[in-house]
Each structure stands twice: as C-alpha cells, then as structure tokens.
CSV table of N, CA and C in Angstrom, one decimal:
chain,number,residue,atom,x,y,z
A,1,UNK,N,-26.6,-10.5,-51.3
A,1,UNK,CA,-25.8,-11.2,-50.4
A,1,UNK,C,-24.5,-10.4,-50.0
A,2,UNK,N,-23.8,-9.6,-51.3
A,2,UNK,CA,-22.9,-8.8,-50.9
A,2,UNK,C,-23.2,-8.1,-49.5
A,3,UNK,N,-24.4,-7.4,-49.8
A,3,UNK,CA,-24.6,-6.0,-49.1
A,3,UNK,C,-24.8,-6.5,-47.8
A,4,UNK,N,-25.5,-7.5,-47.7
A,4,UNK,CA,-25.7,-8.2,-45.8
A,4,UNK,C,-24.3,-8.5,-45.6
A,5,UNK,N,-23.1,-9.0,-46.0
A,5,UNK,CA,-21.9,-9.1,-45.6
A,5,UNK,C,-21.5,-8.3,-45.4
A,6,UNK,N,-21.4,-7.2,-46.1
A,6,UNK,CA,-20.8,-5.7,-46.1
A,6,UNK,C,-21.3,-4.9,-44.8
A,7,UNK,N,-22.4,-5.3,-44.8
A,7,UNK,CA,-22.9,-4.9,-43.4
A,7,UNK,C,-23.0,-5.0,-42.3
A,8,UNK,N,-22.7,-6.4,-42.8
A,8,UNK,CA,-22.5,-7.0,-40.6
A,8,UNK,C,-20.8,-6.6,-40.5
A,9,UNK,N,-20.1,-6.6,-41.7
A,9,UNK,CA,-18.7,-6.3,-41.5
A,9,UNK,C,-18.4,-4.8,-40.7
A,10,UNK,N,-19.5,-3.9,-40.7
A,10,UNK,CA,-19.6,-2.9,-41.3
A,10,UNK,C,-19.9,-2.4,-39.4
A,11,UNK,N,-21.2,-3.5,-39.1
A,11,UNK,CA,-21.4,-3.3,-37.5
A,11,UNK,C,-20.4,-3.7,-36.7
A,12,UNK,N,-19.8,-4.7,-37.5
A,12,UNK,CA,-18.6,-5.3,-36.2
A,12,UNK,C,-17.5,-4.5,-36.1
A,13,UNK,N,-17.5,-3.7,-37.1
A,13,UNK,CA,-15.9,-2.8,-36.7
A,13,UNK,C,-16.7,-1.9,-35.7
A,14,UNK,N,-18.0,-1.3,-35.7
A,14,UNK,CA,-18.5,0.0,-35.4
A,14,UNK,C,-18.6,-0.9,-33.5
A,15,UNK,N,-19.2,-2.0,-33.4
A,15,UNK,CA,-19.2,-2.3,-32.6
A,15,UNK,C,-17.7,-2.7,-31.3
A,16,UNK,N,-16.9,-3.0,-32.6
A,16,UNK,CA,-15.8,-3.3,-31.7
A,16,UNK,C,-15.2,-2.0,-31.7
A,17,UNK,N,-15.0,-0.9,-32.2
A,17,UNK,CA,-14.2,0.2,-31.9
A,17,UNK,C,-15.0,1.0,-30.8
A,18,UNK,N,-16.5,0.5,-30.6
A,18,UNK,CA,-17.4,0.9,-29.3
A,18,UNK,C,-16.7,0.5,-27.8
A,19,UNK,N,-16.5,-1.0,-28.0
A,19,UNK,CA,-16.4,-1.5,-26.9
A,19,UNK,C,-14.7,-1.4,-26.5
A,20,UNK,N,-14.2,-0.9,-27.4
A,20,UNK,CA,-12.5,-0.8,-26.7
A,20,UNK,C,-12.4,0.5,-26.4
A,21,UNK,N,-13.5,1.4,-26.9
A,21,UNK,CA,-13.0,2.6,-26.1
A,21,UNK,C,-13.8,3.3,-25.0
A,22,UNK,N,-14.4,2.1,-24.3
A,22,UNK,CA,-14.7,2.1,-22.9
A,22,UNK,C,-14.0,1.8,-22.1
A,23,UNK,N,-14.1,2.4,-20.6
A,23,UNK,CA,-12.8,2.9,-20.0
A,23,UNK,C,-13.2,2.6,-18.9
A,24,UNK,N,-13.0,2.4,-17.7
A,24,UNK,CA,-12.6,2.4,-16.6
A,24,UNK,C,-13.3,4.1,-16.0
A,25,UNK,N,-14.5,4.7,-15.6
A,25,UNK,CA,-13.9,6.1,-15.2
A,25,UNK,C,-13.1,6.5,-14.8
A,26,UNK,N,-12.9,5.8,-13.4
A,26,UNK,CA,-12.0,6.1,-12.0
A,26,UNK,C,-10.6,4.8,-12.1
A,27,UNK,N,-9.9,5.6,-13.1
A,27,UNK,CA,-8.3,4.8,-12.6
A,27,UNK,C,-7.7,5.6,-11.4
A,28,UNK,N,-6.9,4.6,-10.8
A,28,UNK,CA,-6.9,5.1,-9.3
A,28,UNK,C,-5.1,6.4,-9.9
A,29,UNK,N,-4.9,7.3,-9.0
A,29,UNK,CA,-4.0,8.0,-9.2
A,29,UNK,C,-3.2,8.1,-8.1
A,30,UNK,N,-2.7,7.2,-7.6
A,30,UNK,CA,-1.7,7.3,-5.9
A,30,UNK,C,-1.0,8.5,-6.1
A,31,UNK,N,-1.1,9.3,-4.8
A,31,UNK,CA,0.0,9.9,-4.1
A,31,UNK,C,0.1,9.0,-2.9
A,32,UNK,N,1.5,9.5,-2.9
A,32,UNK,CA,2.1,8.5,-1.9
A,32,UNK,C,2.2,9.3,-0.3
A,33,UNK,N,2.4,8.7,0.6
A,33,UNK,CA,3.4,9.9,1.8
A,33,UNK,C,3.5,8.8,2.9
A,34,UNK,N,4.4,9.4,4.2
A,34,UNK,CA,4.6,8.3,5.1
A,34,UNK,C,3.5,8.7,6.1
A,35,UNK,N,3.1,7.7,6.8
A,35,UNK,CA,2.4,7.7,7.9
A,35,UNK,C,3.2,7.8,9.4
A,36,UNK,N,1.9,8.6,9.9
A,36,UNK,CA,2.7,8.9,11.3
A,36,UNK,C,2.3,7.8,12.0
A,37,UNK,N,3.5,7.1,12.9
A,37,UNK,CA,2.9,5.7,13.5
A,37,UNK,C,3.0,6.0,15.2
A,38,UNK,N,2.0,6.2,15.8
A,38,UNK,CA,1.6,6.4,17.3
A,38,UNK,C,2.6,5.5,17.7
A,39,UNK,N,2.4,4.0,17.1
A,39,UNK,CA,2.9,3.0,18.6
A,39,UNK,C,3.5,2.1,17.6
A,40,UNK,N,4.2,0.8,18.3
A,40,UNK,CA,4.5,-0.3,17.6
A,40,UNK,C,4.7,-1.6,18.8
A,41,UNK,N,4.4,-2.5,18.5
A,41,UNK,CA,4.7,-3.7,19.5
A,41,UNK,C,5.7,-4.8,19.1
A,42,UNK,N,6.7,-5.0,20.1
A,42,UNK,CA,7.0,-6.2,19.1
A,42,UNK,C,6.9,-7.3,20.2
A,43,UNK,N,7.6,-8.4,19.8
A,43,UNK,CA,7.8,-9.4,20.9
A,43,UNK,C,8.6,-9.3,22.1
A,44,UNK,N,8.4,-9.8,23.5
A,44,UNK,CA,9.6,-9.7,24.3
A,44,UNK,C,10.8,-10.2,24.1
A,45,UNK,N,10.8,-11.4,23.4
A,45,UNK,CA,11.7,-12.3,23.4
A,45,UNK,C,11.4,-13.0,21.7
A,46,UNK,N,12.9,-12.5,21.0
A,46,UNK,CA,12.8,-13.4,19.7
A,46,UNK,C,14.2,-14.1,19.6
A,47,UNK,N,14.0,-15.4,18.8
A,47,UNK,CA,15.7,-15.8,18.3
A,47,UNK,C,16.1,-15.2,16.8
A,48,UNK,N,17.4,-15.5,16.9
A,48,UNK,CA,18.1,-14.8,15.5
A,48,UNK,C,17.6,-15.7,15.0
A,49,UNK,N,17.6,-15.4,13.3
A,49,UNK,CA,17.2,-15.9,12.3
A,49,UNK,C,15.8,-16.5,12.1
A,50,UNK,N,14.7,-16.0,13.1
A,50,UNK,CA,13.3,-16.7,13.0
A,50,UNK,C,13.0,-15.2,12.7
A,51,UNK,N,12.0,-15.2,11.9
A,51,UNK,CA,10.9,-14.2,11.7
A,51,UNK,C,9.9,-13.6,12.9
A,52,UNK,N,9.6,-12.3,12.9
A,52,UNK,CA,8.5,-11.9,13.9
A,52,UNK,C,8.0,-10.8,13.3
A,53,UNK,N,6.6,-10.7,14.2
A,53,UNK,CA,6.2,-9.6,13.9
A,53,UNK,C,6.2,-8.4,14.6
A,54,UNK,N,6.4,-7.3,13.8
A,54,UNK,CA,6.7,-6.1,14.6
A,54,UNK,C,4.8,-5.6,14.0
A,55,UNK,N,3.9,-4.7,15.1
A,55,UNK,CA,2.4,-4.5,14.8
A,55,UNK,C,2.7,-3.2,15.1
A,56,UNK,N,2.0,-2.3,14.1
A,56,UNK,CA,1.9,-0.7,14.2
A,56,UNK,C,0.6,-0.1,14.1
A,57,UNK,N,0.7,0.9,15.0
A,57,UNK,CA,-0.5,1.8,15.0
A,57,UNK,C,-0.2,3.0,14.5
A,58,UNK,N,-1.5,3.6,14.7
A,58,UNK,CA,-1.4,5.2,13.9
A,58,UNK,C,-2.6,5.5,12.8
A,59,UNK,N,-2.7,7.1,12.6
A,59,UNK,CA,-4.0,7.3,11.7
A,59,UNK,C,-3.2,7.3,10.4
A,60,UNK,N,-3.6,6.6,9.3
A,60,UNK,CA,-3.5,6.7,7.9
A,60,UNK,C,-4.1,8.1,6.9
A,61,UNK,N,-5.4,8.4,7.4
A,61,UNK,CA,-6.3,9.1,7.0
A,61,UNK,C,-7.0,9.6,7.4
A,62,UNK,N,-7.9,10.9,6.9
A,62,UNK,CA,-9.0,11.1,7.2
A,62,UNK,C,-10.4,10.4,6.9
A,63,UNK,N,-10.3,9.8,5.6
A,63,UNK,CA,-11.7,9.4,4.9
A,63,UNK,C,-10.7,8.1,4.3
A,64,UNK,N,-12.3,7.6,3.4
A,64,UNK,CA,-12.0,6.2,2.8
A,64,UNK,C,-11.1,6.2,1.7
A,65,UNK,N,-10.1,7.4,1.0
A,65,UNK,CA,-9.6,7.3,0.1
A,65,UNK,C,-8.1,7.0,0.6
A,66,UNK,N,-7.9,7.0,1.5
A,66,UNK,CA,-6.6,7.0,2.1
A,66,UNK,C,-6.5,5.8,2.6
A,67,UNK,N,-5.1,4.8,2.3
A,67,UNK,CA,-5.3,3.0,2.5
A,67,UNK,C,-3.5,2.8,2.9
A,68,UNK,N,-3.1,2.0,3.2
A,68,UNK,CA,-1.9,1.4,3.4
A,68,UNK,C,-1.1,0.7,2.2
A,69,UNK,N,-0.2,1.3,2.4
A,69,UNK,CA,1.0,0.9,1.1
A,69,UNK,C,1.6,-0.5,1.4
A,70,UNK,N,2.8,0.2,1.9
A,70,UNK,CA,3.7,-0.7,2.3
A,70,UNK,C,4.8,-0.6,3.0
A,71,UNK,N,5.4,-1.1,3.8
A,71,UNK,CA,6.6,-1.1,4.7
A,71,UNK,C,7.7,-1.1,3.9
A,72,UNK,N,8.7,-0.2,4.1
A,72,UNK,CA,10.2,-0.1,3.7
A,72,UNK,C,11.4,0.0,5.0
A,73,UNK,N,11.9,-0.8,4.7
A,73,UNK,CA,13.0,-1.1,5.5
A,73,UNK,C,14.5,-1.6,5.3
A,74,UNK,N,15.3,-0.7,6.2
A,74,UNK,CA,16.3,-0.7,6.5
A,74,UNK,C,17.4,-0.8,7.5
A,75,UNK,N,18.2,-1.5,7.3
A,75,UNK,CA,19.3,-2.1,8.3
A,75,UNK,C,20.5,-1.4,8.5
A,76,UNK,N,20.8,-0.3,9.4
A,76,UNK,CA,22.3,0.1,9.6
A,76,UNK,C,22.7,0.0,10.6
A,77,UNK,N,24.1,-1.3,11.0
A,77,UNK,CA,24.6,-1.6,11.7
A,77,UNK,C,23.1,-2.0,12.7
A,78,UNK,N,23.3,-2.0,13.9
A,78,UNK,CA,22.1,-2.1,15.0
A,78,UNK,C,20.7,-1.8,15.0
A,79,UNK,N,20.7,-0.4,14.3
A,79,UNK,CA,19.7,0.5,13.9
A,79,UNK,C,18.7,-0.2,12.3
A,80,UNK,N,17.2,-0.2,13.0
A,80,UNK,CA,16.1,-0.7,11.9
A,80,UNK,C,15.5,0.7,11.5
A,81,UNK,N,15.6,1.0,10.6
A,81,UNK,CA,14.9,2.1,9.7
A,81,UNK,C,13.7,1.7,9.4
A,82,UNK,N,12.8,1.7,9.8
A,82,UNK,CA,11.6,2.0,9.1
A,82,UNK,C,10.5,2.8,8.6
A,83,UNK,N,10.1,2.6,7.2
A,83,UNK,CA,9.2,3.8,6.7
A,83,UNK,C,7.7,3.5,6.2
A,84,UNK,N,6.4,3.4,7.1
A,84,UNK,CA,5.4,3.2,7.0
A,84,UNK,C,4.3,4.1,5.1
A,85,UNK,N,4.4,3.2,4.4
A,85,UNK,CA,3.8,4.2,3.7
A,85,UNK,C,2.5,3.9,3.3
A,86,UNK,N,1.5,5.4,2.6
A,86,UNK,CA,0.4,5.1,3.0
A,86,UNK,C,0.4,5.1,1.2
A,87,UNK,N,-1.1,5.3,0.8
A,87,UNK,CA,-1.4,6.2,-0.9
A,87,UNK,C,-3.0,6.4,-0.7
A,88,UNK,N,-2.8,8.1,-1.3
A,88,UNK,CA,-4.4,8.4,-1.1
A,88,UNK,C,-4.7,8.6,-2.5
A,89,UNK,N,-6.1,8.3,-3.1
A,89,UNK,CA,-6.1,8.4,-4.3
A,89,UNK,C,-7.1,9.9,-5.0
A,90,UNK,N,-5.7,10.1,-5.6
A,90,UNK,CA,-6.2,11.7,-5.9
A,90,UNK,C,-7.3,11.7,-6.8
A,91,UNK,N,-7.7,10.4,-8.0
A,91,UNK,CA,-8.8,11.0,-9.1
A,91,UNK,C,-10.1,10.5,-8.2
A,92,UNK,N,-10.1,9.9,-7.1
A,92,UNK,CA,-11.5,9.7,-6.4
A,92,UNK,C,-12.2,11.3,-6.4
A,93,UNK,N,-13.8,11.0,-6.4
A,93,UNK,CA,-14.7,11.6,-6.3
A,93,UNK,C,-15.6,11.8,-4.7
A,94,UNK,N,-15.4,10.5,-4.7
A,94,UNK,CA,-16.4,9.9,-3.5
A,94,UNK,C,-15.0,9.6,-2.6
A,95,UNK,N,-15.2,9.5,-1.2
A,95,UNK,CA,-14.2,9.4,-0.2
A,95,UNK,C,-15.1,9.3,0.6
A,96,UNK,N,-15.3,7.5,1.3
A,96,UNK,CA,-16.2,7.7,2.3
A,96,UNK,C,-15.7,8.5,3.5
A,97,UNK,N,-16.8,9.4,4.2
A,97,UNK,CA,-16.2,9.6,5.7
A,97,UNK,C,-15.9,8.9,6.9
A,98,UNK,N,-14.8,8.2,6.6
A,98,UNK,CA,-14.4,7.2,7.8
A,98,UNK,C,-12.8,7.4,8.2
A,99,UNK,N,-12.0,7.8,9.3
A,99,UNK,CA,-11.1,7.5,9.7
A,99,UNK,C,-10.2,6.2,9.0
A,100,UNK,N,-9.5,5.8,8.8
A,100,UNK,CA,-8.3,5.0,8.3
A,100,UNK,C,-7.3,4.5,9.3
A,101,UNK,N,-7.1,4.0,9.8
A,101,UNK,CA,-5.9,3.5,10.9
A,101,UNK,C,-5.1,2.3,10.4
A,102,UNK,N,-3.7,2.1,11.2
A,102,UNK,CA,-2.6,1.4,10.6
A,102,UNK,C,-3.0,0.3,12.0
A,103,UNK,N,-4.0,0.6,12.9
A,103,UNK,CA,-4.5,-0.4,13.6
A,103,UNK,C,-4.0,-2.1,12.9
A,104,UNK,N,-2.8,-3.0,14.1
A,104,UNK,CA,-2.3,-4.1,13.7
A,104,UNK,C,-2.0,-4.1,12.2
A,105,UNK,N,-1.1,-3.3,11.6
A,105,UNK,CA,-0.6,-3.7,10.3
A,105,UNK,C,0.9,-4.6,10.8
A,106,UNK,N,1.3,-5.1,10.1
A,106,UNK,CA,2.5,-6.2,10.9
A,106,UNK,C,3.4,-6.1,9.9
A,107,UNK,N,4.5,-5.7,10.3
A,107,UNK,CA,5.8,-6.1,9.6
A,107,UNK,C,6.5,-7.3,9.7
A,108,UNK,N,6.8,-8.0,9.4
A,108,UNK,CA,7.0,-9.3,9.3
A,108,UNK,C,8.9,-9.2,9.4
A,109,UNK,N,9.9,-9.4,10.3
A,109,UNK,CA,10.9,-9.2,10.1
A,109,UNK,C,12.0,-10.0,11.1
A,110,UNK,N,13.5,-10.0,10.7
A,110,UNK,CA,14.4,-11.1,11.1
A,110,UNK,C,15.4,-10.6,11.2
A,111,UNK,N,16.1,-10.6,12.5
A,111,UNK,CA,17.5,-10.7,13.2
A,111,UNK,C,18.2,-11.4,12.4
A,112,UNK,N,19.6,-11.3,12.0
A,112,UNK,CA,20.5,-12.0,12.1
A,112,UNK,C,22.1,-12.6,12.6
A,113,UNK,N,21.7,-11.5,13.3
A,113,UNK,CA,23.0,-11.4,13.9
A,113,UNK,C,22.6,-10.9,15.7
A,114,UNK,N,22.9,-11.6,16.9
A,114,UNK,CA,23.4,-11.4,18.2
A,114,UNK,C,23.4,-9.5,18.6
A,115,UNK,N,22.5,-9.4,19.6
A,115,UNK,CA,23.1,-7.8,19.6
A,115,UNK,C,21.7,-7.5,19.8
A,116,UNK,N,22.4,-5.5,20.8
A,116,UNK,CA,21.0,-4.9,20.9
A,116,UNK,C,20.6,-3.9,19.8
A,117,UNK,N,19.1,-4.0,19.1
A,117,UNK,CA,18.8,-3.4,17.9
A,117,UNK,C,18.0,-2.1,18.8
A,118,UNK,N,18.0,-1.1,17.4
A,118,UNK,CA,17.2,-0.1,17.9
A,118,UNK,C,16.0,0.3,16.8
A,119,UNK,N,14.7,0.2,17.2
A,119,UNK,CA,13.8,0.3,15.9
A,119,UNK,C,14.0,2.2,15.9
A,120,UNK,N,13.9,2.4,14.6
A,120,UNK,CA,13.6,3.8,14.5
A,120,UNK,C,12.6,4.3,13.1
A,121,UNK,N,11.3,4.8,13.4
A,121,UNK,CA,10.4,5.3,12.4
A,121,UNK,C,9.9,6.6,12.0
A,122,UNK,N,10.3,6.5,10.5
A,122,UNK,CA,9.8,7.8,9.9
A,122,UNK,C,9.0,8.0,10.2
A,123,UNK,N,9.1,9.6,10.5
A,123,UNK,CA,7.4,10.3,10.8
A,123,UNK,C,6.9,11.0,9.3
C-alpha cells in the first residue's frame, strides 16, 4: 500500500512539473513606432464639451504582423498633437501577406474651450 501511494505521489509531482512548464511558443514581442497617417476627417460642426470623432487613414503595415496601438494625445494652447501608434510583433514566424491600414480608426475627442484649433500629426 505504501509503494502505490508513493507512487501516484511520485506521478503527480512528475506530472505537475510537466504541465507548468509548458509555454505559450509565440509570446508576442511589440516594437512599437508611429504611423504615417495619409488623411483624417473630422466633423464640420462640433459643440464644446460634447465628444467627436476625429477618423484616420493611412498604411500601418506591410503584412499581418503589424496592428494598431493606440492614440496619444496632446493639447497646447490651440494646437492638438497627435501621435498614431502602431506594434509589429517581432517573435512572429508567420506574418500573413496582407497590407494593414488605419482605414476608419477614430479618436474619440473634446473641445473645451471656444476658439480655432489646429490638429497636427506625427509622422
């Protein structure tokens, strides 16, 4: 009876130190960079303090490993800074061959104050 206890004890460590050191192959590895944005649309007409969307175009990528980050933004005085970012993932193997585009990504953003603004975007 010992020895069958001793032994399933025996599989279960062998089994659990199996199964925790299985891995993921492909953890993803971002590099980051900014995208270059062809166009952008906004509304003709918005009020202070309501939200709108500002829509951007432009290529992200050559192939499928290259995807959309995120929007960073900044306010000085009149002037809207914005910085489109993308992340291509460097441990991929496979990268399908497809273009990537910022085709309608929307910034979502708010006036608060009266006055003429000026959008300006990182290239």
């Amino acid at each position: 009876m010992k020895t069958i206890t001793t032994l399933i004890c025996l599989s279960s460590l062998i089994l659990v130190s199996i199964l925790s050191s299985c891995k993921d192959e492909h953890e993803p590895n971002y590099e980051y960079f900014l995208i270059e944005v062809d166009s952008i649309q906004t509304p003709a007409n918005f009020s202070i303090n309501e939200p709108f969307d500002i829509v951007f175009y432009g290529t992200i990528g050559t192939n499928g490993c290259h995807q959309f980050s995120k929007f960073e933004t900044v306010q000085q005085g009149n002037n809207i800074i914005i910085k489109a970012w993308g992340k291509f993932d460097k441990n991929s193997n496979l990268c399908p061959q497809v273009m990537v585009y910022l085709d309608n990504e929307k910034l979502n953003y708010q006036i608060k104050e009266k006055g003429t603004y000026t959008i300006k975007i990182f290239q």
